[in-house]
Amino acid sequence: MNNIILIGFMGCGKSTVGRELLAKTGFELIDADAYIEKTTGMKISDIFSKHGESWFREQESLAMENLSKRSGCIISCGGGVVETAKNRDILKAGGKVIYLKASLDNLWARVGRDPNRPLSKNYESFRSLFDKRKSVYEDWADVVIDTRGKSPAKIAELIIEAVK
Ligand code: S3P
């Protein structure tokens, strides 16, 4: 499938870069979290508080299965999509996987204690999640973009160049 799949930790700019890519490519932009909110009829923070993280992960997996079958889309994924082997396989089969790499300090400054992000409540757990996932993002991506010091427009240009 010829999708552009954006992965990376919370706050790395997947949504913003996704919008830049939309403007530059005309591909359809799909935000996986927004899709889950639509299909479940619940906000992500309510899903976590009412049903727990594992139920959210099941919904996320279903969403990825459905979305990765499409083509010509920019799919902006939730930061935890790489947690399961099943999702990682779905991503790989679904298109070019792009990791937006950013520093922990920048990520925390952008989304630390965001009430809409249940896993960014506390710095220590945010950091250990980042430490656990960072090599998985790197290993699993087809393309790694170091976002530090780059504008969303520049990052989008680099992605387009890389997927050509
Ligand atoms: C999560 C990231 C969130 C959202 C959910 C879980 C994670 O998406 O899917 O809160 O496990 O890192 P963003 O990466 O868009 O914030």
Coordinates of N, CA and C and ligand atoms in Angstrom, one line a residue:
M1 N 0.8 -1.2 0.0 CA 0.0 0.0 0.0 C 0.9 1.3 0.0
N2 N 0.4 2.3 -0.7 CA 1.3 3.4 -0.8 C 0.9 4.5 0.2
N3 N 0.8 4.2 1.4 CA 0.4 5.2 2.4 C 1.7 5.7 3.0
I4 N 1.6 6.9 3.6 CA 2.7 7.5 4.4 C 2.3 7.3 5.9
I5 N 3.0 6.6 6.6 CA 2.6 6.3 8.0 C 3.5 7.0 9.0
L6 N 3.0 7.9 9.8 CA 3.8 8.7 10.7 C 3.8 8.1 12.1
I7 N 4.9 7.8 12.6 CA 5.0 7.3 14.0 C 6.0 8.1 14.8
G8 N 5.9 8.0 16.1 CA 6.8 8.7 17.0 C 6.1 9.0 18.3
F9 N 6.9 9.4 19.2 CA 6.3 9.6 20.6 C 5.4 10.8 20.6
M10 N 4.5 10.8 21.7 CA 3.6 11.9 21.9 C 4.3 13.2 21.8
G11 N 3.7 14.2 21.0 CA 4.3 15.5 20.9 C 5.4 15.7 19.9
C12 N 5.6 14.6 19.0 CA 6.7 14.8 18.1 C 6.3 15.5 16.8
G13 N 5.0 15.8 16.7 CA 4.5 16.6 15.6 C 3.8 15.9 14.5
K14 N 3.4 14.6 14.8 CA 2.7 13.8 13.7 C 1.5 14.6 13.1
S15 N 0.7 15.2 13.9 CA -0.5 15.8 13.4 C -0.1 17.0 12.6
T16 N 0.8 17.8 13.1 CA 1.2 19.1 12.4 C 1.8 18.7 11.0
V17 N 2.8 17.8 11.1 CA 3.4 17.4 9.9 C 2.5 16.7 8.9
G18 N 1.5 16.0 9.5 CA 0.5 15.4 8.6 C -0.3 16.4 7.9
R19 N -0.6 17.5 8.5 CA -1.3 18.6 7.8 C -0.5 19.2 6.7
E20 N 0.8 19.4 7.0 CA 1.7 19.9 5.9 C 1.8 18.9 4.7
L21 N 1.8 17.6 5.0 CA 1.9 16.6 4.0 C 0.6 16.7 3.2
L22 N -0.5 16.9 3.9 CA -1.8 17.0 3.2 C -1.8 18.1 2.2
A23 N -1.3 19.3 2.6 CA -1.3 20.4 1.8 C -0.3 20.2 0.6
K24 N 0.7 19.5 0.8 CA 1.7 19.3 -0.3 C 1.4 18.1 -1.2
T25 N 0.7 17.1 -0.7 CA 0.5 15.9 -1.6 C -0.9 15.7 -2.1
G26 N -1.9 16.3 -1.3 CA -3.3 16.0 -1.6 C -3.7 14.6 -1.2
F27 N -2.8 13.9 -0.5 CA -3.3 12.6 0.0 C -4.3 12.8 1.1
E28 N -5.1 11.8 1.4 CA -6.1 12.0 2.5 C -5.3 11.9 3.8
L29 N -5.7 12.7 4.8 CA -5.0 12.7 6.1 C -5.9 12.0 7.1
I30 N -5.4 10.9 7.7 CA -6.2 10.2 8.7 C -5.5 10.2 10.0
D31 N -6.1 10.7 11.1 CA -5.5 10.7 12.4 C -6.1 9.4 13.1
A32 N -5.2 8.5 13.4 CA -5.7 7.2 14.0 C -6.5 7.4 15.3
D33 N -6.0 8.3 16.2 CA -6.7 8.6 17.4 C -8.1 9.2 17.1
A34 N -8.2 10.1 16.2 CA -9.5 10.6 15.9 C -10.4 9.6 15.3
Y35 N -9.9 8.6 14.5 CA -10.6 7.5 14.0 C -11.2 6.6 15.1
I36 N -10.3 6.4 16.1 CA -10.7 5.5 17.2 C -11.8 6.3 18.0
E37 N -11.7 7.6 18.2 CA -12.7 8.3 18.9 C -14.0 8.3 18.1
K38 N -14.0 8.3 16.8 CA -15.2 8.2 16.0 C -15.8 6.8 16.1
T39 N -15.0 5.8 15.9 CA -15.6 4.5 15.9 C -16.1 4.0 17.3
T40 N -15.4 4.5 18.4 CA -15.9 4.1 19.7 C -16.9 5.1 20.3
G41 N -17.0 6.3 19.7 CA -17.9 7.3 20.2 C -17.4 7.9 21.5
M42 N -16.1 7.7 21.8 CA -15.5 8.2 23.1 C -14.2 8.9 22.9
K43 N -14.0 9.8 23.8 CA -12.7 10.5 23.8 C -11.6 9.6 24.3
I44 N -10.4 9.7 23.8 CA -9.3 8.9 24.2 C -9.1 8.9 25.7
S45 N -9.2 10.1 26.3 CA -9.0 10.1 27.8 C -10.1 9.3 28.5
D46 N -11.3 9.3 28.0 CA -12.4 8.6 28.6 C -12.3 7.1 28.4
I47 N -11.7 6.7 27.2 CA -11.5 5.3 26.9 C -10.5 4.8 28.0
F48 N -9.4 5.5 28.2 CA -8.5 5.1 29.2 C -9.1 5.0 30.6
S49 N -9.9 6.0 31.0 CA -10.4 6.0 32.4 C -11.5 5.0 32.6
K50 N -12.3 4.8 31.5 CA -13.4 3.9 31.7 C -13.1 2.4 31.4
H51 N -12.3 2.2 30.4 CA -12.0 0.8 29.9 C -10.6 0.3 30.1
G52 N -9.7 1.3 30.4 CA -8.3 0.9 30.6 C -7.5 0.9 29.3
E53 N -6.1 0.9 29.5 CA -5.3 0.9 28.4 C -5.4 -0.3 27.4
S54 N -5.5 -1.5 28.0 CA -5.5 -2.7 27.1 C -6.7 -2.6 26.2
W55 N -7.8 -2.1 26.6 CA -9.0 -2.0 25.7 C -8.7 -1.0 24.6
F56 N -8.1 0.1 25.0 CA -7.7 1.1 24.0 C -6.7 0.5 23.0
R57 N -5.8 -0.4 23.4 CA -4.8 -1.0 22.5 C -5.6 -1.9 21.5
E58 N -6.6 -2.6 22.0 CA -7.4 -3.4 21.1 C -8.1 -2.6 20.0
Q59 N -8.6 -1.5 20.4 CA -9.3 -0.6 19.5 C -8.3 0.0 18.5
E60 N -7.1 0.3 19.0 CA -6.0 0.8 18.2 C -5.6 -0.2 17.1
S61 N -5.5 -1.5 17.5 CA -5.1 -2.5 16.6 C -6.2 -2.7 15.5
L62 N -7.4 -2.7 15.9 CA -8.5 -2.8 14.9 C -8.5 -1.6 13.9
A63 N -8.2 -0.4 14.5 CA -8.1 0.8 13.6 C -7.0 0.6 12.6
M64 N -5.9 0.2 13.1 CA -4.7 0.0 12.2 C -5.0 -1.0 11.1
E65 N -5.6 -2.1 11.5 CA -6.0 -3.1 10.5 C -6.8 -2.5 9.4
N66 N -7.8 -1.7 9.8 CA -8.7 -1.1 8.8 C -8.0 0.0 8.0
L67 N -7.3 0.8 8.7 CA -6.7 2.0 8.0 C -5.6 1.6 7.0
S68 N -4.8 0.6 7.4 CA -3.7 0.2 6.6 C -4.1 -0.4 5.3
K69 N -5.3 -0.8 5.2 CA -5.8 -1.4 3.9 C -6.1 -0.3 2.8
R70 N -6.2 0.9 3.3 CA -6.4 2.0 2.3 C -5.2 2.3 1.6
S71 N -5.3 3.2 0.5 CA -4.1 3.6 -0.1 C -4.2 5.1 -0.4
G72 N -3.0 5.7 -0.6 CA -3.0 7.1 -0.9 C -3.3 8.0 0.4
C73 N -3.0 7.5 1.5 CA -3.3 8.2 2.8 C -2.1 8.5 3.6
I74 N -2.2 9.6 4.3 CA -1.2 9.9 5.3 C -1.9 9.4 6.6
I75 N -1.2 8.5 7.3 CA -1.9 8.0 8.5 C -1.0 8.4 9.7
S76 N -1.6 9.2 10.6 CA -0.8 9.7 11.7 C -1.2 8.8 12.9
C77 N -0.3 8.1 13.4 CA -0.6 7.1 14.4 C -0.4 7.6 15.9
G78 N -1.1 7.0 16.8 CA -0.8 7.3 18.2 C 0.6 6.8 18.6
G79 N 1.2 7.4 19.6 CA 2.6 7.1 19.9 C 2.8 5.7 20.3
G80 N 1.8 5.0 20.8 CA 2.0 3.6 21.3 C 1.7 2.5 20.3
V81 N 1.5 2.9 19.1 CA 1.2 1.9 18.1 C 2.2 0.9 17.9
V82 N 3.5 1.2 18.2 CA 4.6 0.2 18.0 C 4.7 -0.8 19.1
E83 N 3.8 -0.7 20.1 CA 3.9 -1.5 21.3 C 3.7 -3.0 21.0
T84 N 2.9 -3.4 20.0 CA 2.7 -4.8 19.8 C 3.2 -5.2 18.4
A85 N 3.7 -6.5 18.4 CA 4.3 -7.0 17.2 C 3.2 -7.0 16.1
K86 N 2.0 -7.3 16.4 CA 0.9 -7.3 15.4 C 0.8 -6.0 14.8
N87 N 0.8 -4.9 15.6 CA 0.7 -3.6 15.0 C 1.9 -3.2 14.1
R88 N 3.0 -3.7 14.6 CA 4.3 -3.4 13.8 C 4.2 -4.0 12.5
D89 N 3.7 -5.2 12.4 CA 3.6 -5.9 11.1 C 2.5 -5.2 10.2
I90 N 1.4 -4.8 10.8 CA 0.4 -4.1 10.1 C 1.0 -2.8 9.5
L91 N 1.8 -2.1 10.3 CA 2.3 -0.8 9.8 C 3.2 -1.1 8.6
K92 N 4.1 -2.0 8.7 CA 5.0 -2.3 7.6 C 4.3 -2.7 6.3
A93 N 3.3 -3.5 6.5 CA 2.5 -3.9 5.3 C 1.7 -2.7 4.7
G94 N 1.5 -1.7 5.5 CA 0.6 -0.6 5.1 C 1.2 0.5 4.3
G95 N 2.5 0.6 4.3 CA 3.1 1.8 3.6 C 4.5 2.1 4.1
K96 N 4.9 3.3 3.8 CA 6.3 3.7 4.3 C 6.1 4.2 5.7
V97 N 6.9 3.7 6.6 CA 6.8 4.1 8.0 C 7.9 5.2 8.3
I98 N 7.4 6.3 8.7 CA 8.3 7.4 9.0 C 8.3 7.8 10.4
Y99 N 9.5 7.7 11.0 CA 9.6 8.1 12.5 C 10.0 9.5 12.6
L100 N 9.2 10.3 13.3 CA 9.6 11.7 13.6 C 10.3 11.7 15.0
K101 N 11.6 11.9 14.9 CA 12.4 11.8 16.1 C 12.6 13.1 16.8
A102 N 12.4 13.2 18.1 CA 12.5 14.4 18.8 C 13.1 14.1 20.2
S103 N 13.6 15.2 20.8 CA 14.3 14.9 22.1 C 13.2 14.8 23.2
L104 N 13.5 14.1 24.3 CA 12.6 14.0 25.4 C 12.2 15.3 26.0
D105 N 13.2 16.2 26.1 CA 12.9 17.5 26.7 C 11.9 18.3 25.8
N106 N 12.0 18.2 24.5 CA 11.1 18.9 23.6 C 9.7 18.3 23.7
L107 N 9.7 17.0 23.8 CA 8.4 16.3 23.8 C 7.6 16.6 25.1
W108 N 8.4 16.6 26.2 CA 7.7 16.9 27.5 C 7.3 18.4 27.5
A109 N 8.1 19.3 27.0 CA 7.7 20.7 26.9 C 6.4 20.9 26.1
R110 N 6.2 20.1 25.1 CA 5.1 20.2 24.2 C 3.8 19.6 24.8
V111 N 3.9 18.4 25.4 CA 2.7 17.7 25.8 C 2.7 17.2 27.2
G112 N 3.7 17.6 28.0 CA 3.7 17.2 29.4 C 2.4 17.7 30.1
R113 N 1.8 16.8 30.9 CA 0.6 17.1 31.7 C -0.6 17.5 30.8
D114 N -0.6 17.1 29.5 CA -1.8 17.4 28.7 C -3.0 16.6 29.1
P115 N -4.1 17.2 29.5 CA -5.2 16.4 30.1 C -5.8 15.5 29.0
N116 N -5.5 15.7 27.7 CA -6.1 14.8 26.7 C -5.1 13.6 26.4
R117 N -4.0 13.6 27.1 CA -3.0 12.5 26.9 C -2.8 11.8 28.2
P118 N -3.5 10.6 28.4 CA -3.5 9.9 29.7 C -2.1 9.5 30.1
L119 N -1.2 9.3 29.1 CA 0.2 8.8 29.4 C 1.2 9.9 29.5
S120 N 0.7 11.1 29.7 CA 1.7 12.2 29.8 C 1.5 13.0 31.1
K121 N 1.0 12.2 32.1 CA 0.6 12.9 33.4 C 1.9 13.2 34.2
N122 N 2.8 12.2 34.1 CA 3.9 12.3 35.1 C 5.2 12.2 34.3
Y123 N 6.2 13.0 34.7 CA 7.5 13.0 33.9 C 8.2 11.7 34.0
E124 N 8.3 11.1 35.1 CA 9.1 9.9 35.3 C 8.5 8.7 34.4
S125 N 7.2 8.6 34.4 CA 6.6 7.5 33.6 C 6.7 7.9 32.1
F126 N 6.6 9.1 31.8 CA 6.7 9.6 30.4 C 8.1 9.3 29.9
R127 N 9.1 9.6 30.7 CA 10.5 9.3 30.3 C 10.8 7.8 30.2
S128 N 10.2 7.0 31.1 CA 10.6 5.6 31.0 C 9.8 4.9 29.7
L129 N 8.7 5.5 29.4 CA 8.0 5.0 28.2 C 8.8 5.4 27.0
F130 N 9.3 6.6 27.0 CA 10.1 7.1 25.9 C 11.4 6.2 25.7
D131 N 12.0 5.9 26.9 CA 13.3 5.1 26.8 C 13.0 3.7 26.3
K132 N 11.8 3.2 26.7 CA 11.4 1.8 26.2 C 11.1 1.8 24.7
R133 N 10.5 2.9 24.2 CA 10.0 2.8 22.8 C 11.0 3.3 21.8
K134 N 12.0 4.2 22.2 CA 12.7 4.9 21.2 C 13.5 4.0 20.2
S135 N 14.0 2.9 20.7 CA 14.7 2.0 19.8 C 13.7 1.3 18.9
V136 N 12.5 1.0 19.4 CA 11.5 0.3 18.6 C 11.1 1.2 17.4
Y137 N 10.9 2.5 17.7 CA 10.6 3.4 16.6 C 11.7 3.4 15.5
E138 N 13.0 3.5 16.0 CA 14.1 3.6 15.1 C 14.2 2.3 14.3
D139 N 14.1 1.2 15.0 CA 14.2 -0.1 14.3 C 13.1 -0.4 13.3
W140 N 11.9 0.1 13.6 CA 10.8 -0.3 12.8 C 10.5 0.7 11.6
A141 N 11.1 1.9 11.7 CA 10.8 2.8 10.6 C 11.6 2.5 9.4
D142 N 11.0 2.9 8.2 CA 11.7 2.8 7.0 C 12.6 4.1 6.9
V143 N 12.1 5.2 7.4 CA 12.8 6.5 7.3 C 12.8 7.1 8.7
V144 N 13.9 7.6 9.2 CA 14.0 8.3 10.4 C 14.3 9.8 10.1
I145 N 13.4 10.7 10.6 CA 13.6 12.1 10.4 C 13.9 12.8 11.7
D146 N 15.1 13.4 11.8 CA 15.4 14.1 13.1 C 14.8 15.5 12.9
T147 N 13.8 15.7 13.8 CA 13.0 16.9 13.6 C 13.6 18.1 14.3
R148 N 14.6 17.9 15.1 CA 15.2 19.1 15.8 C 15.6 20.2 14.9
G149 N 15.1 21.4 15.2 CA 15.5 22.6 14.5 C 14.9 22.7 13.1
K150 N 13.9 21.8 12.8 CA 13.3 21.9 11.5 C 11.8 22.3 11.6
S151 N 11.4 23.1 10.6 CA 10.0 23.5 10.6 C 9.1 22.3 10.1
P152 N 7.8 22.3 10.5 CA 6.9 21.2 9.9 C 7.0 21.2 8.4
A153 N 7.1 22.3 7.7 CA 7.1 22.4 6.3 C 8.4 21.7 5.8
K154 N 9.5 21.9 6.4 CA 10.8 21.3 6.0 C 10.7 19.8 6.2
I155 N 10.1 19.4 7.4 CA 10.0 18.0 7.7 C 9.2 17.3 6.6
A156 N 8.1 17.9 6.2 CA 7.2 17.4 5.2 C 7.9 17.2 3.9
E157 N 8.7 18.2 3.5 CA 9.5 18.1 2.3 C 10.5 16.9 2.3
L158 N 11.1 16.7 3.5 CA 12.1 15.6 3.6 C 11.4 14.3 3.5
I159 N 10.2 14.2 4.0 CA 9.4 13.0 3.9 C 9.0 12.7 2.5
I160 N 8.6 13.7 1.8 CA 8.2 13.6 0.4 C 9.3 13.1 -0.5
E161 N 10.5 13.7 -0.2 CA 11.7 13.3 -0.9 C 12.1 11.8 -0.6
A162 N 11.9 11.4 0.6 CA 12.3 10.1 1.0 C 11.3 9.0 0.5
V163 N 10.1 9.3 0.3 CA 9.1 8.3 -0.2 C 9.0 8.3 -1.7
K164 N 9.7 9.2 -2.4 CA 9.6 9.2 -3.9 C 10.0 7.9 -4.6
Ligands
S3P1 C1 -0.5 7.3 23.3 C2 -0.4 8.4 22.4 C3 -1.6 9.2 22.1 C4 -2.8 8.3 22.1 C5 -3.0 7.7 23.5 C6 -1.8 6.8 23.8 C7 0.8 6.5 23.6 O1 -1.4 9.7 20.8 O2 -2.8 7.3 21.2 O3 -3.1 8.7 24.5 O4 0.7 5.4 24.1 O5 1.9 7.1 23.4 P1 -0.4 10.8 20.4 O6 0.9 10.2 20.1 O7 -1.0 11.4 19.1 O8 -0.3 11.8 21.5

